[in-house]
XYZ file of C-alpha atoms in Angstrom:
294
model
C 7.348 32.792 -52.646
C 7.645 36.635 -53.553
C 8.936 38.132 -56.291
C 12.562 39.298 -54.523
C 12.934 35.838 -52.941
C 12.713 33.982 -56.949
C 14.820 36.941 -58.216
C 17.201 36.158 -55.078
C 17.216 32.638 -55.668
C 17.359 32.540 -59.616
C 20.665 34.531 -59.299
C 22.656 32.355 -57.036
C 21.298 29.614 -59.331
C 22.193 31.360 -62.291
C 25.767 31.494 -60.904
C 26.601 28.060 -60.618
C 25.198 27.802 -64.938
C 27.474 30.527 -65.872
C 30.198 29.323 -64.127
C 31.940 32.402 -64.341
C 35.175 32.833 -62.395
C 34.554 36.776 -56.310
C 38.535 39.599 -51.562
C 41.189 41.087 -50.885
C 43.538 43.231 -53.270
C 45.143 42.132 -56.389
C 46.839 38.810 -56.530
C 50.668 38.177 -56.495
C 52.175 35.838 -58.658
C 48.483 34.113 -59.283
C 47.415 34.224 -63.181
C 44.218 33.827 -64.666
C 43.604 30.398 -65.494
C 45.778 28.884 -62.683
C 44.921 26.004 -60.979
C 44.897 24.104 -57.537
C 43.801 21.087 -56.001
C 42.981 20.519 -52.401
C 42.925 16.479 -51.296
C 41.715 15.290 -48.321
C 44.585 13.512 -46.800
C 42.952 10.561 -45.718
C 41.799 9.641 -49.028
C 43.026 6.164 -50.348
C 44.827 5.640 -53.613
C 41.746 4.382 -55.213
C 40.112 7.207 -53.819
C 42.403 10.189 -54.848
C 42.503 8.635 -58.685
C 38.428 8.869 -58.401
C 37.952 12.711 -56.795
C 41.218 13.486 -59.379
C 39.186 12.254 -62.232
C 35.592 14.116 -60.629
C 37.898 17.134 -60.305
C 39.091 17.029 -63.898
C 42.489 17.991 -62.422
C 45.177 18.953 -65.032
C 48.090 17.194 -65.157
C 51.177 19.150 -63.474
C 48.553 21.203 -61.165
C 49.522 22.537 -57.466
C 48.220 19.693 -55.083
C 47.725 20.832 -51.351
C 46.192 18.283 -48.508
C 43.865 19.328 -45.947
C 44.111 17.360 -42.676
C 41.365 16.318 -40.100
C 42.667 18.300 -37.223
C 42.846 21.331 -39.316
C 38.883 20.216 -40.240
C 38.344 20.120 -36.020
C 40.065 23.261 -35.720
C 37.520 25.201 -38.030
C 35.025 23.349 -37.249
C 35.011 21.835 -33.800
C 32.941 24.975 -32.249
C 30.009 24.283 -34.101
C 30.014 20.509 -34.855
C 30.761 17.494 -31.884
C 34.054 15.520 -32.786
C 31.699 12.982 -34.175
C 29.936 14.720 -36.691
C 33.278 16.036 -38.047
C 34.730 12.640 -38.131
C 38.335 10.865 -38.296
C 39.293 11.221 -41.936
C 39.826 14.111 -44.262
C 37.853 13.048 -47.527
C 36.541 16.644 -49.089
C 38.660 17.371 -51.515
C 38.531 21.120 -54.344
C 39.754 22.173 -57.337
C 40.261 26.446 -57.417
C 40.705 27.792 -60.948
C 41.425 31.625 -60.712
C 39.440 33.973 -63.044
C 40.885 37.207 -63.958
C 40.378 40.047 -61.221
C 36.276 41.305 -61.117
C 35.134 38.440 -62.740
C 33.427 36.574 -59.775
C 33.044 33.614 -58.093
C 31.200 30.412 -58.772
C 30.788 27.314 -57.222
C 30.180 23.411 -58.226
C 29.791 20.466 -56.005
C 29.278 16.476 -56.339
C 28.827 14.008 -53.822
C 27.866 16.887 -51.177
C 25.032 15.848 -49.722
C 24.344 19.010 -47.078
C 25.987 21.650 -47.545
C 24.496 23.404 -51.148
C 27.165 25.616 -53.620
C 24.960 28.575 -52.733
C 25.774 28.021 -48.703
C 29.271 27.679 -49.843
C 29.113 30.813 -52.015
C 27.958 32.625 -49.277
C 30.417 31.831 -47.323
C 33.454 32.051 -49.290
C 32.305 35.507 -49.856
C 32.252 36.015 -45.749
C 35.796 34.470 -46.098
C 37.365 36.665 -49.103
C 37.756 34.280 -51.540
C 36.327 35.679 -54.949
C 37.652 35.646 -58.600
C 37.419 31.880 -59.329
C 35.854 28.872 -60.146
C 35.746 26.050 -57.141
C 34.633 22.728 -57.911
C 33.883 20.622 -54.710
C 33.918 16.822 -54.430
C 34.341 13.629 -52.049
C 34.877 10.058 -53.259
C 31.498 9.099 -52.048
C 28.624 11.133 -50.372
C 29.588 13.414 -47.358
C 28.410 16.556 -45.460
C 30.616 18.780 -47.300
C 30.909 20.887 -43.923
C 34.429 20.601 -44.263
C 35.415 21.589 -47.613
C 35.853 25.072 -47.105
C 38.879 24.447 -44.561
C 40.890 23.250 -47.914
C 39.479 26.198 -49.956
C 40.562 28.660 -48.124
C 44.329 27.027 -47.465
C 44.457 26.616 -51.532
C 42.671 29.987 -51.586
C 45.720 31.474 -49.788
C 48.448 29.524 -50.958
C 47.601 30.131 -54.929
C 47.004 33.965 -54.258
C 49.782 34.469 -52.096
C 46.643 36.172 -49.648
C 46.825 35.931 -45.773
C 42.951 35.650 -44.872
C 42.802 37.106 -41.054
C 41.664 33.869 -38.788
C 38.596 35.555 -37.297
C 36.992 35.339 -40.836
C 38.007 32.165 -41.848
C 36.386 31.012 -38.379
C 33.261 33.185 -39.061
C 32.707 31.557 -42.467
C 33.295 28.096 -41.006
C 30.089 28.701 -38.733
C 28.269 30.372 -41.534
C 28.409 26.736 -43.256
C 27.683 25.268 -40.307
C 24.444 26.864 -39.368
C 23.667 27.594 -42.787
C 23.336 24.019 -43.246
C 21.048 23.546 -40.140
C 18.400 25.969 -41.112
C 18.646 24.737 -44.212
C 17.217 21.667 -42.366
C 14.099 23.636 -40.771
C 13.134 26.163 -43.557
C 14.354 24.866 -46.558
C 18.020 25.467 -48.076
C 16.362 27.961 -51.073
C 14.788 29.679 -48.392
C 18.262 29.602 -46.574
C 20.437 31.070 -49.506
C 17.279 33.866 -50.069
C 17.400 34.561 -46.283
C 21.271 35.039 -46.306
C 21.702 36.808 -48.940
C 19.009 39.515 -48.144
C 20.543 39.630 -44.313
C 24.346 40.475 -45.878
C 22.692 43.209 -48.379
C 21.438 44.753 -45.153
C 24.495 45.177 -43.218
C 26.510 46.026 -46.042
C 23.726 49.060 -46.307
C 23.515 49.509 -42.725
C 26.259 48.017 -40.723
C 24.131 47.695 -37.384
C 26.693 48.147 -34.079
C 24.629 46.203 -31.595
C 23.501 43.283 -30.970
C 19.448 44.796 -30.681
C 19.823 46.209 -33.902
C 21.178 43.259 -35.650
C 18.416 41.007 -34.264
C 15.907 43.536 -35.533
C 17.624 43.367 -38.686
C 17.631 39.830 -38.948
C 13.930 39.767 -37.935
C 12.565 42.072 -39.816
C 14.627 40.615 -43.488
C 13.125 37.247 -42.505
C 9.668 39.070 -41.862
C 9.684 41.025 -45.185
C 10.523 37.636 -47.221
C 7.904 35.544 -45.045
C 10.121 33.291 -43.824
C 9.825 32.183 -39.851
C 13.228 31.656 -38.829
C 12.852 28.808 -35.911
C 13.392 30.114 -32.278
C 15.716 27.769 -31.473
C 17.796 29.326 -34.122
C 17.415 32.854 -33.944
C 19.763 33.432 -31.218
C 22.241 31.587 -33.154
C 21.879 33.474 -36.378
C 22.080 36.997 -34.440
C 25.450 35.139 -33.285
C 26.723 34.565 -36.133
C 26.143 37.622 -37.324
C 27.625 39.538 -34.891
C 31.045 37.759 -35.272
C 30.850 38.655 -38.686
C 30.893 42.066 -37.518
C 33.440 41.528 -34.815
C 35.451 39.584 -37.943
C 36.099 43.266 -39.453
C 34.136 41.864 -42.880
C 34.231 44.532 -45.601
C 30.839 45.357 -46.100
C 31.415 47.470 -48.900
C 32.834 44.793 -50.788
C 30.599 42.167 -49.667
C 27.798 44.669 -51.376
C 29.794 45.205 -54.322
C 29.966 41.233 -54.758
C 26.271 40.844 -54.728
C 25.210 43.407 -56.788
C 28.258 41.491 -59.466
C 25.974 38.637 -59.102
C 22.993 39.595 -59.965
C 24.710 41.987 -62.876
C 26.424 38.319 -63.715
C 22.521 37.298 -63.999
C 21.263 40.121 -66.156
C 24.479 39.273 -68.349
C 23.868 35.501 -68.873
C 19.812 35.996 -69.202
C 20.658 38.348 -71.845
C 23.499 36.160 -73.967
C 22.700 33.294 -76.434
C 23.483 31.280 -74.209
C 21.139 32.055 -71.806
C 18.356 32.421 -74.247
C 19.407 28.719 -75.651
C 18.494 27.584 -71.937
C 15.802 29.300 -70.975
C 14.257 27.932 -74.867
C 15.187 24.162 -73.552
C 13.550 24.649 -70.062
C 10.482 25.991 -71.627
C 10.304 23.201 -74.853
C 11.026 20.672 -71.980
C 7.862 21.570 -69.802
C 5.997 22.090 -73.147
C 6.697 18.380 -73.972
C 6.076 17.291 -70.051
C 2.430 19.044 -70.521
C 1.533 17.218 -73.913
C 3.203 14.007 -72.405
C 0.459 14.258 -69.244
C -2.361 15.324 -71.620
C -2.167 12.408 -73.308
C -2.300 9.982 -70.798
C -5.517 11.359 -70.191
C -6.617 11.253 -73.748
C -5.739 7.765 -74.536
C-alpha cells in the first residue's frame, strides 16, 4: 500500500477514535448535544430494550421508527426483495455536534457495511455535524441503516434532503459494500474517498471523463477495480452528479477530516494512543521472542 492510500485510510480511521461530532445550512431549532433515536419497527420488545441499551439512549430522547417498505424503497434498485428482507431491525442513535465540527460514525452488530462506507455516504447524503452510532439486536448487513439516518437526520434538523441524493447515497452503500467484497473494504474507503476529492476538484460533465477519472484514481492508488464493477461505479457516479451534490462542500468535508486527523495526532490524547499501540506491539515482539528462547 502507498503512502496516500495509509494516510487515506488512517484518517477515516482516526475519525471513528475521535469521535468528534459533517450539509446543508444552519440548523433550525436543533442544539448541540441533541439527541435522536431511529428503531427499526419490527424489532421485538426484548429487542428494542437490547439496541436501547447498545445505543446508550437517554432517557426522554426523540424516538423515530423506520419501516421495511421505506428500507425497499431506498433500497430495492440495488438489492432483490430478499436480500433486503421482511423486518426493519437497524436501528441509530444521531447526537448533533455544534455546526463545523464534523461527522463521525460507530457501528455494532454490522457485519457488511463498515462506518467508513457509511461515512462516505452520509456525506453524499448531507448529513454532517454529528455523532451516529449504528446498531441491530443481532448481526445484520447494515445496508439499511442509513434509510433511518437520514429520516432522524431530517426530522432533528428540521432539513429537507432532496430525494435524488438520499437515493444516490443508498446505492453508494450498496455497491460500496460489494467491492468491498472483491478488493477489500480499506481499499474501498481509500478508493472512494480519492474518487470524491477528484470531482470536487474537477467536476467531470460526461460520462467518458468520469470513467477516466475513476480509472485513472484507481490506477494511481494500484488498485484493479473488477470489470464487472466498473460500469457500475461510473454509474454511480454519474447520479451523484445528476443528484446536484455540492462538490465544494463535499471537498471542504474531507479536507475537515483529515485537519480532524492532524488535530487528534497532535493532542494528548492522541499521543496516549499512539504510546499504547506502540508498548502493545513492543510487548507482542518480546512475547514471540521468547517462545523461541525458551
Amino acid at each position: 500500500m502507498n503512502i496516500l492510500r495509509k494516510w487515506t485510510a488512517l484518517v477515516l480511521s482516526a475519525l471513528l477514535i475521535v469521535a468528534v461530532y459533517s450539509p446543508i445550512a444552519a440548523y433550525a431549532d436543533a442544539a448541540e448535544g441533541d439527541v435522536i433515536i431511529i428503531l427499526g419497527e419490527n424489532l421485538t420488545n426484548d429487542q428494542k430494550v437490547k439496541v436501547l441499551a447498545d445505543l446508550e439512549a437517554p432517557s426522554g430522547a426523540t424516538e423515530l421508527t423506520v419501516t421495511n417498505e421505506e428500507e425497499h424503497k431506498y433500497l430495492g434498485s440495488y438489492l432483490s426483495k430478499a436480500q433486503i428482507g421482511t423486518r426493519a431491525l437497524s436501528s441509530a442513535k444521531i447526537v448533533i455536534g455544534k455546526a463545523g465540527s464534523g461527522l463521525s460514525v460507530t457501528t455494532n452488530h454490522i457485519n457488511w457495511v463498515t462506518s467508513d462506507m457509511y461515512l462516505n455516504a452520509m456525506i453524499t447524503a448531507g448529513v454532517k455535524d454529528a455523532h451516529v452510532m449504528i446498531t441491530a439486536p443481532f448481526d445484520v448487513s447494515g445496508t439499511a441503516a442509513l434509510t433511518g439516518i437520514i429520516k432522524a437526520y431530517e426530522t432533528t434538523t428540521d432539513t429537507k434532503i432532496p430525494e435524488e441524493q438520499k437515493q444516490v447515497a443508498n446505492e453508494e452503500i450498496v455497491k460500496t459494500a460489494k467491492l468491498s467484497d472483491s478488493i477489500g473494504a480499506e481499499e474501498t474507503t481509500t478508493l472512494m474517498t480519492n474518487i470524491k476529492e477528484q470531482l470536487a476538484e474537477k467536476q467531470p460533465q460526461t460520462r467518458e471523463a468520469m470513467q477516466s477519472l475513476v480509472e485513472d484514481t484507481a490506477n494511481n492508488l494500484n488498485i484493479a477495480i473488477p470489470e464487472t464493477q466498473l460500469n457500475g461505479l461510473v454509474d454511480l457516479f454519474m447520479n451523484m452528479k445528476d443528484a446536484n451534490i455540492n462538490w465544494d462542500a463535499v471537498g471542504e468535508q474531507l479536507d475537515q477530516a483529515k485537519q480532524q486527523f492532524t488535530d487528534f495526532i497532535e493532542s494528548e490524547t492522541g499521543q496516549g494512543i499512539i504510546a499504547s499501540i506502540k508498548n502493545f506491539f513492543v510487548g507482542l515482539i518480546d512475547a514471540i521472542k521468547s517462545w523461541f528462547s525458551s
